[in-house]
Coordinates of C-alpha atoms in Angstrom, one line a residue:
Chain A
X1 CA 0.6 -0.3 0.2
X2 CA 1.4 2.8 -1.6
X3 CA 1.6 6.3 1.6
X4 CA -1.2 8.5 -0.7
X5 CA -3.2 5.2 -0.1
X6 CA -3.1 3.9 3.3
X7 CA -3.7 8.5 3.5
X8 CA -6.6 7.9 2.1
X9 CA -8.1 4.4 3.8
X10 CA -7.2 5.9 7.3
X11 CA -7.8 9.8 6.8
X12 CA -11.9 9.7 7.9
X13 CA -11.1 7.2 10.8
X14 CA -9.3 9.9 12.1
X15 CA -11.1 12.8 11.3
X16 CA -14.7 11.3 13.0
X17 CA -12.1 9.6 15.8
X18 CA -10.9 13.2 16.0
X19 CA -13.6 14.9 16.5
X20 CA -16.2 12.8 18.1
X21 CA -12.9 13.2 20.8
X22 CA -13.3 17.0 20.4
X23 CA -17.1 17.0 20.9
X24 CA -17.2 15.0 24.4
X25 CA -14.4 17.4 25.9
X26 CA -15.2 21.3 23.9
X27 CA -17.7 21.6 26.5
X28 CA -14.8 20.8 29.9
X29 CA -12.4 22.8 27.8
X30 CA -14.1 25.7 27.4
X31 CA -15.2 25.7 31.4
X32 CA -11.8 25.6 32.6
X33 CA -10.5 28.8 29.7
X34 CA -13.6 30.7 31.5
X35 CA -12.1 28.9 35.2
X36 CA -8.5 30.9 34.2
X37 CA -9.8 33.5 33.5
X38 CA -8.9 37.3 36.2
X39 CA -12.3 37.4 39.0
X40 CA -15.0 39.7 38.6
X41 CA -14.3 39.3 34.9
X42 CA -17.0 38.7 32.5
X43 CA -14.8 35.9 30.1
X44 CA -15.2 35.3 26.5
X45 CA -16.4 32.5 24.3
X46 CA -12.8 29.9 24.9
X47 CA -9.7 32.1 25.1
X48 CA -6.9 30.9 27.4
X49 CA -5.7 33.8 29.7
X50 CA -1.5 35.4 29.1
X51 CA -1.6 34.7 32.9
X52 CA -3.7 31.8 33.8
X53 CA -4.5 32.0 37.4
X54 CA -4.7 29.2 39.3
X55 CA -5.6 30.7 41.9
X56 CA -9.1 30.9 41.3
X57 CA -9.2 27.2 41.8
X58 CA -7.3 27.5 45.1
X59 CA -9.5 29.8 46.0
X60 CA -13.3 27.9 44.5
X61 CA -12.5 24.8 46.8
X62 CA -12.1 27.5 49.9
X63 CA -15.7 28.5 48.6
X64 CA -17.2 24.9 47.4
X65 CA -15.5 23.8 50.4
X66 CA -13.9 21.0 48.2
X67 CA -12.3 19.5 51.2
X68 CA -16.1 18.9 53.3
X69 CA -17.4 17.4 50.1
X70 CA -15.3 14.5 48.6
X71 CA -14.8 13.2 52.5
X72 CA -19.2 13.0 52.8
X73 CA -19.1 11.9 49.3
X74 CA -16.8 9.1 50.8
X75 CA -19.0 8.5 53.4
X76 CA -22.0 7.9 51.3
X77 CA -19.8 5.7 48.4
X78 CA -18.6 3.8 51.7
X79 CA -22.3 3.4 52.7
X80 CA -23.8 2.0 49.9
X81 CA -21.1 -0.2 47.7
X82 CA -20.0 -2.6 50.3
X83 CA -24.0 -3.3 51.5
X84 CA -25.2 -3.0 48.8
X85 CA -22.5 -5.2 46.9
X86 CA -23.1 -7.9 49.7
X87 CA -26.7 -8.2 49.7
X88 CA -27.6 -7.5 46.2
X89 CA -24.5 -11.0 45.9
X90 CA -26.6 -13.3 48.4
X91 CA -30.0 -12.7 47.3
X92 CA -28.5 -12.8 43.4
X93 CA -27.0 -16.2 45.0
X94 CA -29.7 -17.6 46.8
X95 CA -31.8 -17.0 43.4
X96 CA -29.1 -18.2 40.8
X97 CA -27.6 -20.6 42.8
X98 CA -29.9 -22.2 45.4
X99 CA -32.9 -21.8 43.3
X100 CA -35.2 -20.5 46.0
X101 CA -39.3 -21.2 45.5
X102 CA -40.4 -18.2 44.2
X103 CA -37.0 -16.9 43.4
X104 CA -38.1 -16.1 39.7
X105 CA -41.0 -13.6 40.9
X106 CA -39.1 -11.9 43.3
X107 CA -36.6 -12.0 40.4
X108 CA -39.8 -9.8 38.1
X109 CA -40.7 -7.8 41.1
X110 CA -37.4 -6.8 40.0
X111 CA -37.2 -5.9 37.1
X112 CA -39.7 -3.5 37.3
X113 CA -37.4 -1.5 38.9
X114 CA -34.7 -1.7 36.8
X115 CA -37.1 0.7 33.7
X116 CA -39.1 3.1 36.6
X117 CA -37.7 6.1 36.4
X118 CA -36.8 7.4 40.4
X119 CA -38.7 10.2 40.1
X120 CA -42.1 8.0 41.6
X121 CA -40.3 6.8 43.9
X122 CA -38.7 9.9 44.9
X123 CA -41.7 12.2 46.6
X124 CA -43.0 9.6 49.2
X125 CA -39.2 8.3 49.7
X126 CA -39.5 12.2 51.4
X127 CA -42.2 11.2 53.2
X128 CA -41.1 8.4 54.0
X129 CA -38.0 9.4 55.9
X130 CA -39.2 12.6 56.8
X131 CA -41.2 9.4 59.7
X132 CA -38.4 7.9 60.0
X133 CA -37.4 10.4 61.4
X134 CA -34.3 10.4 59.1
X135 CA -34.8 13.8 57.1
X136 CA -31.5 15.5 56.5
X137 CA -28.8 12.7 57.0
X138 CA -26.9 10.5 55.4
X139 CA -28.1 7.4 56.5
X140 CA -31.7 8.9 55.1
X141 CA -29.8 8.9 51.8
X142 CA -27.7 5.8 52.1
X143 CA -31.0 3.1 52.7
X144 CA -32.7 4.3 50.0
X145 CA -29.8 4.7 47.6
X146 CA -29.0 0.5 48.8
X147 CA -32.9 -0.6 48.7
X148 CA -32.4 1.2 45.2
X149 CA -29.5 -0.5 44.1
X150 CA -31.2 -3.6 44.0
X151 CA -32.7 -4.1 40.9
X152 CA -29.1 -3.6 38.5
X153 CA -27.6 -5.2 41.2
X154 CA -28.5 -8.2 41.6
X155 CA -29.4 -9.0 37.8
X156 CA -26.1 -8.2 37.9
X157 CA -25.2 -10.6 40.1
X158 CA -27.9 -13.4 39.3
X159 CA -26.6 -12.7 35.8
X160 CA -23.3 -14.5 36.8
X161 CA -23.7 -16.9 39.6
X162 CA -26.1 -18.6 37.2
X163 CA -22.6 -18.8 34.7
X164 CA -20.7 -20.7 38.2
X165 CA -21.3 -24.4 37.6
X166 CA -23.9 -25.8 39.9
X167 CA -20.4 -29.6 40.6
X168 CA -19.4 -26.1 42.9
X169 CA -21.2 -26.1 45.2
X170 CA -22.6 -29.7 43.9
X171 CA -19.2 -31.3 46.4
X172 CA -19.3 -28.4 48.1
X173 CA -22.2 -29.8 50.3
X174 CA -20.7 -33.0 50.0
X175 CA -17.3 -32.0 52.1
X176 CA -20.2 -30.4 54.7
X177 CA -19.9 -25.9 53.9
X178 CA -23.1 -24.8 54.8
X179 CA -24.6 -22.6 51.9
X180 CA -23.7 -19.9 53.5
X181 CA -19.8 -21.7 53.7
X182 CA -20.0 -22.9 50.5
X183 CA -21.0 -18.4 49.5
X184 CA -17.8 -16.6 51.8
X185 CA -15.5 -18.7 51.1
X186 CA -16.0 -21.0 46.9
X187 CA -18.6 -17.6 45.8
X188 CA -17.4 -14.5 46.6
X189 CA -13.6 -15.2 45.9
X190 CA -14.8 -16.4 42.8
X191 CA -17.2 -13.1 42.4
X192 CA -14.8 -10.5 41.4
X193 CA -14.6 -10.0 38.8
X194 CA -18.2 -9.7 37.9
X195 CA -18.3 -7.3 42.1
X196 CA -15.2 -5.4 40.9
X197 CA -16.6 -4.4 38.0
X198 CA -20.5 -3.9 39.9
X199 CA -18.5 -1.8 42.4
X200 CA -17.6 1.0 39.7
X201 CA -20.9 1.1 38.5
X202 CA -22.2 2.1 42.2
X203 CA -20.1 4.3 43.5
X204 CA -21.0 6.7 39.8
X205 CA -24.3 7.0 40.5
X206 CA -23.7 6.7 44.7
X207 CA -21.1 9.3 43.1
X208 CA -23.0 11.4 41.0
X209 CA -26.6 10.9 42.9
X210 CA -28.4 14.0 42.5
X211 CA -32.4 13.9 42.6
X212 CA -32.3 12.2 45.4
X213 CA -29.9 14.4 47.3
X214 CA -31.0 17.3 47.0
X215 CA -34.7 15.7 48.3
X216 CA -33.7 13.9 50.6
X217 CA -30.4 16.7 52.3
X218 CA -31.1 19.8 53.0
X219 CA -27.2 20.5 53.8
X220 CA -25.3 21.4 50.3
X221 CA -22.5 19.4 53.2
X222 CA -24.2 16.5 53.7
X223 CA -25.3 15.6 50.1
X224 CA -23.0 13.8 47.2
X225 CA -21.0 15.6 44.6
X226 CA -23.3 16.5 42.0
X227 CA -25.8 17.0 44.9
X228 CA -23.8 20.0 46.7
X229 CA -23.3 21.6 42.9
X230 CA -27.0 23.0 42.8
X231 CA -26.0 24.4 46.3
X232 CA -22.9 25.9 44.9
X233 CA -24.4 26.9 41.8
X234 CA -27.3 29.3 44.0
X235 CA -24.8 30.4 45.9
X236 CA -22.0 31.7 43.0
X237 CA -24.7 31.9 40.2
X238 CA -23.6 35.9 38.5
X239 CA -19.8 34.7 39.6
X240 CA -19.0 33.0 36.7
X241 CA -15.6 32.6 36.8
X242 CA -15.3 31.1 39.9
X243 CA -18.8 28.3 39.5
X244 CA -16.1 26.8 36.7
X245 CA -13.3 26.3 38.1
X246 CA -16.0 25.5 41.4
X247 CA -17.4 23.2 39.7
X248 CA -14.1 21.4 37.6
X249 CA -13.3 20.8 41.1
X250 CA -16.5 18.8 42.0
X251 CA -15.3 16.8 38.7
X252 CA -12.3 16.3 39.4
X253 CA -12.2 13.3 41.8
X254 CA -13.9 10.8 39.9
X255 CA -12.1 12.4 36.5
X256 CA -9.6 11.7 38.4
X257 CA -10.0 7.7 39.7
X258 CA -11.2 7.8 35.7
X259 CA -8.0 8.9 34.7
X260 CA -5.8 6.2 36.8
X261 CA -8.8 3.3 36.5
X262 CA -10.0 4.1 32.3
X263 CA -9.5 1.0 30.9
X264 CA -11.5 -0.3 34.6
X265 CA -14.0 1.3 34.0
X266 CA -14.8 1.5 30.0
X267 CA -15.4 -2.3 30.1
X268 CA -17.8 -1.9 33.7
X269 CA -19.7 0.3 32.0
X270 CA -19.9 -1.0 28.6
X271 CA -20.7 -4.7 30.0
X272 CA -23.4 -3.0 33.0
X273 CA -24.5 -1.2 29.2
X274 CA -25.0 -4.2 27.6
X275 CA -26.7 -6.1 30.9
X276 CA -28.6 -3.9 32.6
Chain B
X1 CA -25.2 -29.2 54.0
X2 CA -28.5 -28.0 53.8
X3 CA -27.8 -26.0 50.0
X4 CA -31.4 -27.6 49.2
X5 CA -29.4 -31.4 47.9
X6 CA -32.9 -32.1 46.9
X7 CA -33.1 -30.0 44.4
X8 CA -29.4 -30.7 42.5
X9 CA -29.6 -34.3 43.0
X10 CA -32.6 -33.9 40.8
X11 CA -30.4 -31.9 38.4
X12 CA -27.3 -33.9 38.1
X13 CA -29.8 -37.1 37.6
X14 CA -31.0 -35.0 33.9
X15 CA -28.2 -32.7 33.8
X16 CA -25.5 -34.3 34.9
X17 CA -22.8 -31.7 33.1
X18 CA -23.5 -28.3 33.3
X19 CA -25.3 -25.9 31.6
X20 CA -25.8 -23.2 30.6
X21 CA -28.3 -20.3 32.4
X22 CA -30.1 -20.4 28.6
X23 CA -30.9 -24.6 29.3
X24 CA -32.5 -23.8 33.4
X25 CA -36.6 -23.2 32.2
X26 CA -36.5 -26.7 29.8
X27 CA -34.9 -28.5 32.8
X28 CA -36.1 -27.5 35.6
X29 CA -40.0 -29.0 34.5
X30 CA -38.4 -32.3 33.8
X31 CA -36.9 -32.3 37.0
X32 CA -39.7 -30.4 38.7
X33 CA -41.6 -33.8 39.4
X34 CA -38.9 -35.6 40.7
X35 CA -37.3 -32.7 43.5
X36 CA -41.1 -31.2 44.4
X37 CA -41.3 -33.8 47.3
X38 CA -37.8 -33.2 47.9
X39 CA -38.7 -28.6 48.0
X40 CA -37.3 -29.3 51.5
X41 CA -37.3 -26.3 53.9
X42 CA -33.6 -26.9 53.2
X43 CA -34.3 -24.8 49.6
X44 CA -36.8 -21.9 51.6
X45 CA -34.2 -21.4 54.1
X46 CA -32.6 -20.4 51.5
X47 CA -34.7 -16.9 51.4
X48 CA -32.7 -16.1 53.7
X49 CA -30.2 -15.1 51.6
X50 CA -32.4 -13.0 49.8
X51 CA -34.5 -11.6 52.8
X52 CA -31.9 -7.9 52.9
X53 CA -31.9 -7.3 49.2
X54 CA -36.2 -8.6 49.8
X55 CA -36.0 -5.9 52.4
X56 CA -34.2 -3.0 51.1
X57 CA -36.3 -3.5 48.4
X58 CA -39.3 -3.3 49.3
X59 CA -39.1 -0.2 52.1
X60 CA -37.0 2.0 49.6
X61 CA -38.7 1.3 46.2
X62 CA -42.2 -0.5 46.6
X63 CA -43.9 1.1 49.1
X64 CA -42.7 4.6 47.9
X65 CA -43.9 2.9 44.2
X66 CA -47.7 1.9 46.1
X67 CA -47.0 5.3 47.6
X68 CA -46.8 7.1 45.0
X69 CA -50.1 5.9 43.6
X70 CA -51.8 6.1 46.6
X71 CA -51.5 9.1 46.5
X72 CA -52.5 10.7 43.0
X73 CA -55.7 9.1 43.5
X74 CA -55.6 12.6 46.9
X75 CA -55.6 16.5 46.8
X76 CA -53.1 16.7 49.0
X77 CA -50.7 19.6 50.1
X78 CA -48.4 18.0 53.0
X79 CA -49.4 18.8 56.1
X80 CA -53.6 19.5 56.0
X81 CA -55.4 16.1 55.8
X82 CA -56.2 14.5 52.2
X83 CA -59.4 14.7 50.7
X84 CA -59.7 11.9 47.2
X85 CA -60.8 13.3 44.2
X86 CA -60.7 10.0 41.7
X87 CA -59.5 10.6 39.0
X88 CA -59.4 14.6 39.3
X89 CA -55.6 14.5 39.3
X90 CA -54.7 11.8 36.1
X91 CA -57.6 14.0 33.5
X92 CA -55.4 17.0 34.6
X93 CA -51.9 15.8 33.3
X94 CA -53.9 15.2 29.6
X95 CA -55.7 18.7 29.5
X96 CA -53.9 21.2 32.5
X97 CA -51.2 23.0 29.6
X98 CA -48.6 22.5 31.1
X99 CA -48.1 19.4 32.6
X100 CA -48.8 18.7 29.1
X101 CA -46.5 20.4 27.7
X102 CA -44.2 19.2 29.9
X103 CA -44.9 15.1 28.4
X104 CA -44.2 16.3 25.1
X105 CA -41.1 17.3 25.4
X106 CA -40.3 14.2 26.9
X107 CA -40.8 12.8 23.3
X108 CA -39.4 15.7 22.1
X109 CA -35.6 15.1 23.7
X110 CA -35.8 11.2 22.2
X111 CA -35.0 12.7 19.3
X112 CA -31.9 14.9 21.0
X113 CA -31.1 11.2 23.8
X114 CA -31.8 8.4 21.8
X115 CA -31.7 8.7 17.1
X116 CA -29.1 11.6 17.1
X117 CA -26.5 10.3 19.5
X118 CA -27.6 6.7 17.9
X119 CA -26.5 7.8 14.2
X120 CA -23.9 9.3 15.2
X121 CA -22.3 5.9 17.1
X122 CA -23.4 4.3 14.0
X123 CA -21.7 6.7 11.7
X124 CA -18.4 6.6 13.9
X125 CA -18.9 3.2 14.4
X126 CA -19.6 2.0 10.6
X127 CA -16.5 3.5 9.9
X128 CA -13.6 3.6 12.9
X129 CA -15.4 -0.5 12.7
X130 CA -13.6 -1.4 15.0
X131 CA -10.6 0.3 17.7
X132 CA -8.0 0.2 16.8
X133 CA -5.2 -0.4 20.0
X134 CA -2.9 2.7 19.4
X135 CA -2.2 5.6 21.8
X136 CA -4.4 8.0 19.7
X137 CA -7.6 5.1 19.7
X138 CA -7.0 5.5 23.4
X139 CA -6.7 8.6 23.5
X140 CA -9.7 9.1 21.5
X141 CA -12.2 5.7 23.5
X142 CA -11.6 7.9 26.5
X143 CA -12.0 11.7 25.7
X144 CA -15.2 10.3 24.3
X145 CA -16.1 8.3 27.8
X146 CA -15.8 11.9 29.7
X147 CA -19.6 12.5 29.9
X148 CA -20.3 9.5 31.0
X149 CA -18.1 10.0 34.5
X150 CA -19.4 13.7 35.4
X151 CA -22.8 14.5 36.5
X152 CA -25.4 15.2 34.5
X153 CA -25.6 18.5 37.0
X154 CA -21.9 19.6 35.7
X155 CA -22.9 18.8 32.4
X156 CA -25.4 21.0 32.8
X157 CA -23.1 23.6 33.9
X158 CA -21.1 23.8 31.1
X159 CA -22.8 24.0 28.3
X160 CA -25.0 27.2 30.4
X161 CA -22.0 28.2 29.8
X162 CA -21.6 27.5 26.2
X163 CA -24.9 28.9 25.2
X164 CA -24.8 32.1 27.5
X165 CA -24.0 35.1 25.5
X166 CA -20.5 34.7 25.5
X167 CA -19.8 31.5 25.5
X168 CA -18.1 29.2 23.5
X169 CA -21.1 28.4 20.5
X170 CA -21.8 32.6 20.0
X171 CA -18.4 33.1 19.6
X172 CA -17.4 29.9 17.0
X173 CA -20.6 31.3 15.1
X174 CA -19.5 35.3 15.0
X175 CA -16.6 33.0 14.0
X176 CA -18.2 31.6 11.3
X177 CA -19.2 34.8 10.0
X178 CA -23.0 33.8 11.6
X179 CA -23.5 36.2 14.1
X180 CA -26.4 37.1 13.0
X181 CA -28.1 33.1 14.6
X182 CA -26.5 34.4 17.7
X183 CA -29.0 34.8 20.8
X184 CA -28.7 33.8 24.7
X185 CA -30.1 29.7 23.7
X186 CA -32.3 29.0 26.8
X187 CA -33.6 31.9 27.6
X188 CA -34.9 31.5 23.8
X189 CA -38.6 30.2 24.0
X190 CA -38.1 28.6 20.4
X191 CA -34.1 27.2 20.9
X192 CA -34.1 26.5 24.3
X193 CA -35.8 23.6 23.9
X194 CA -33.3 21.8 21.6
X195 CA -30.6 23.8 23.3
X196 CA -31.4 21.4 26.2
X197 CA -31.3 18.7 24.0
X198 CA -28.4 19.6 22.2
X199 CA -26.8 18.3 25.8
X200 CA -28.5 14.8 25.8
X201 CA -27.2 14.0 22.8
X202 CA -23.6 14.9 24.6
X203 CA -24.0 13.3 27.1
X204 CA -25.1 10.0 25.0
X205 CA -22.8 10.2 22.5
X206 CA -19.9 8.6 23.8
X207 CA -21.7 5.7 25.3
X208 CA -23.7 5.0 22.0
X209 CA -20.0 5.0 20.0
X210 CA -18.5 2.5 21.8
X211 CA -21.0 0.3 22.3
X212 CA -21.5 0.5 18.9
X213 CA -18.1 0.2 17.9
X214 CA -17.5 -2.5 20.6
X215 CA -20.3 -4.1 18.4
X216 CA -18.8 -4.0 15.3
X217 CA -15.7 -5.4 15.9
X218 CA -17.8 -8.6 17.1
X219 CA -18.7 -9.6 14.1
X220 CA -16.9 -11.2 11.4
X221 CA -14.9 -9.5 9.2
X222 CA -15.1 -12.2 6.0
X223 CA -18.5 -10.8 5.0
X224 CA -17.2 -7.6 4.6
X225 CA -14.5 -8.8 2.6
X226 CA -17.3 -10.9 1.1
X227 CA -19.0 -8.1 0.4
X228 CA -16.6 -5.8 -1.2
X229 CA -15.2 -9.0 -3.3
X230 CA -18.9 -9.4 -4.9
X231 CA -19.0 -5.5 -5.3
X232 CA -20.9 -4.4 -2.7
X233 CA -20.7 -1.1 -1.9
X234 CA -19.9 0.8 1.6
X235 CA -23.6 2.1 2.0
X236 CA -24.5 -1.6 0.8
X237 CA -22.8 -2.6 3.1
X238 CA -23.5 -1.0 6.1
X239 CA -27.4 -2.1 5.9
X240 CA -26.6 -5.6 5.1
X241 CA -23.9 -7.0 7.6
X242 CA -23.9 -3.4 10.3
X243 CA -27.6 -3.0 11.1
X244 CA -28.2 -6.4 10.9
X245 CA -24.7 -7.7 12.9
X246 CA -25.2 -4.2 16.5
X247 CA -28.7 -4.8 16.2
X248 CA -28.6 -5.8 20.4
X249 CA -25.9 -2.9 20.4
X250 CA -28.7 0.0 19.3
X251 CA -31.1 -1.7 21.3
X252 CA -29.5 -0.9 24.7
X253 CA -28.4 1.8 23.4
X254 CA -32.2 3.4 22.1
X255 CA -33.4 1.6 25.8
X256 CA -30.8 3.2 28.1
X257 CA -31.1 6.9 26.5
X258 CA -34.8 6.5 25.5
X259 CA -35.0 6.1 30.0
X260 CA -32.8 9.1 29.6
X261 CA -34.7 11.3 27.8
X262 CA -38.3 10.4 29.3
X263 CA -37.2 10.4 32.7
X264 CA -34.4 13.5 32.5
X265 CA -34.4 15.8 35.4
X266 CA -30.6 17.1 36.7
X267 CA -30.0 17.9 32.6
X268 CA -33.3 20.7 32.6
X269 CA -33.1 21.5 36.5
X270 CA -30.2 22.7 36.9
X271 CA -29.7 23.8 32.9
X272 CA -32.8 26.3 32.5
X273 CA -35.5 24.8 35.5
X274 CA -38.0 24.1 33.0
X275 CA -37.8 27.8 31.1
X276 CA -38.0 30.3 30.1
X277 CA -42.6 30.0 31.5
X278 CA -42.4 26.6 30.3
X279 CA -41.3 26.0 27.3
X280 CA -37.9 23.4 28.1
X281 CA -40.1 21.4 31.4
X282 CA -40.1 17.9 31.8
X283 CA -42.1 15.6 34.0
X284 CA -39.1 14.6 36.0
X285 CA -38.7 18.5 36.8
X286 CA -42.9 19.1 37.2
X287 CA -43.0 16.3 39.3
X288 CA -40.3 18.2 41.9
X289 CA -41.6 21.2 41.1
X290 CA -45.4 20.6 41.7
X291 CA -44.4 18.8 45.1
X292 CA -41.3 21.2 46.6
X293 CA -42.4 24.6 46.0
X294 CA -46.4 23.4 44.8
X295 CA -47.2 21.4 47.5
X296 CA -49.9 19.4 45.0
X297 CA -48.4 16.0 46.4
X298 CA -51.8 14.3 44.5
X299 CA -51.6 15.7 41.5
X300 CA -46.9 15.3 41.4
X301 CA -47.6 11.3 42.1
X302 CA -49.9 11.0 39.1
X303 CA -48.3 13.0 36.5
X304 CA -45.0 10.1 37.6
X305 CA -47.4 7.9 37.7
X306 CA -48.3 8.6 34.4
X307 CA -44.1 8.9 33.5
X308 CA -43.2 6.0 34.4
X309 CA -46.7 3.5 32.8
X310 CA -45.2 6.1 29.4
X311 CA -41.0 4.9 30.3
X312 CA -42.7 1.2 30.3
X313 CA -44.7 1.6 27.2
X314 CA -42.0 2.5 25.3
X315 CA -39.5 0.2 26.8
X316 CA -41.3 -2.7 26.8
X317 CA -42.3 -2.8 23.1
X318 CA -38.4 -1.4 22.4
X319 CA -37.4 -5.3 24.4
X320 CA -39.6 -7.0 21.4
X321 CA -38.6 -4.9 18.6
X322 CA -35.1 -5.5 19.3
X323 CA -34.8 -8.4 20.2
X324 CA -32.1 -10.6 18.5
X325 CA -33.7 -13.9 15.7

């Protein structure tokens, strides 16, 4: 193949991929350029300043309480993800491996929750949490998020447990292991890859949870990172520079984690999309 | 010891090898008579494993759903006693212009959240055909994925700035000599809804593209070679090989993005709050506002129920359409 023929072959591909990638980052670049302008000025479009004001990020960090927000989101993720991973695995194991009676009915019931939007539960949840005395508390957000994660999590883990040969539990039961021992010492270690992907997906959905966070928690510093954005915008909507710097900082932790483990994220999300 | 030995043993008699998941229902039917007398206490005991999940799901999803359905038949301000009103809340969803408009808008958003991303994704996927493991390919993949990683609320902020009078969109138009078209996009009655829609296009395109690229990578390349030897044009190859080969992936893209369009909340809430006027109002934001700013809990519930039924009515038939033959 001559150089020109090769170029003609790869050029459309390169151009399209570049265009798609540019489209994806353009809004973020536009934010970034605005965040570097002097505070109090009115930036125009994308224009990278000669003297970028990096300290805007320091100011935004303090104004937006990023330290507190990262801690808060971390608490929520730690409260939701491990618990949801454990109880969804147990349920999926019961449905797929123990074949509990009426297990399929339970599974169909869960599938309903996979399609229904959060909008139908959010208002009743508000009053339910109010009567439970959990409104405005982190626990009051953690518990519903665990419950609402069940449809996808059980669905995901059931697919995994269906692929585990039944001989495995048979031989372990012959060796005298009860279902709990078999689950803990044989099934869970084998489920690590499936659990890891599930963990990534639930980390993202918890960290980025918006609707439930703004409804169930009044105090922006106790919300998720995404929920905190609402309070931050309310307070700084006129200051374009600080707003963009703050919003970028609020996005930064997930972007950082994503860049570090991108292959893992992409694999989990593509598989999650197909399974979900 | 107590791993439901009855059914297990019954299984091994008829199906001694490990079975794929799809083989289960039929094979279960053959073993059922065998297993039923032995459906022991141990098997019911397996429910102990499922109980925590069932409990959490019932308390935080099923119960609220039932409450919403119940509330939808009442007039309630959230404080004083509720009065039953029959189906009045539902009639109002379809007769009160702003409520009906919100549903129509969410249907319009399907064009932007679903149709455009799938078309763009198909275009990129069919030209690139496989994800190259080169440095540039990996970088493009990473960048295309970014919109999926950041919260929708944050993308709304980014785009609000893009759409502002001084933002990048107007800057680009001026640079192209189309300065007469510039405007405050999200404040414009005509353009606000498409502008919000484009945010959804931005959010969904990366995921759709990568999913379709992954799918196209699984199609046997010899099909394309054979077709081009037969003189099939690129377009013919696309229609005869690519489209049918991507049926399942397209189904996934369509399902996810249609739900995202109908149940959209954070993008609209953060970018326009439904305004100007009601020009970008969607059911999600309307449910929130009816409940928490207008104290019309019953009306809010009725709209939420209608929204849920709408999602089911659109998504369930889609599952059938895209089912692999």
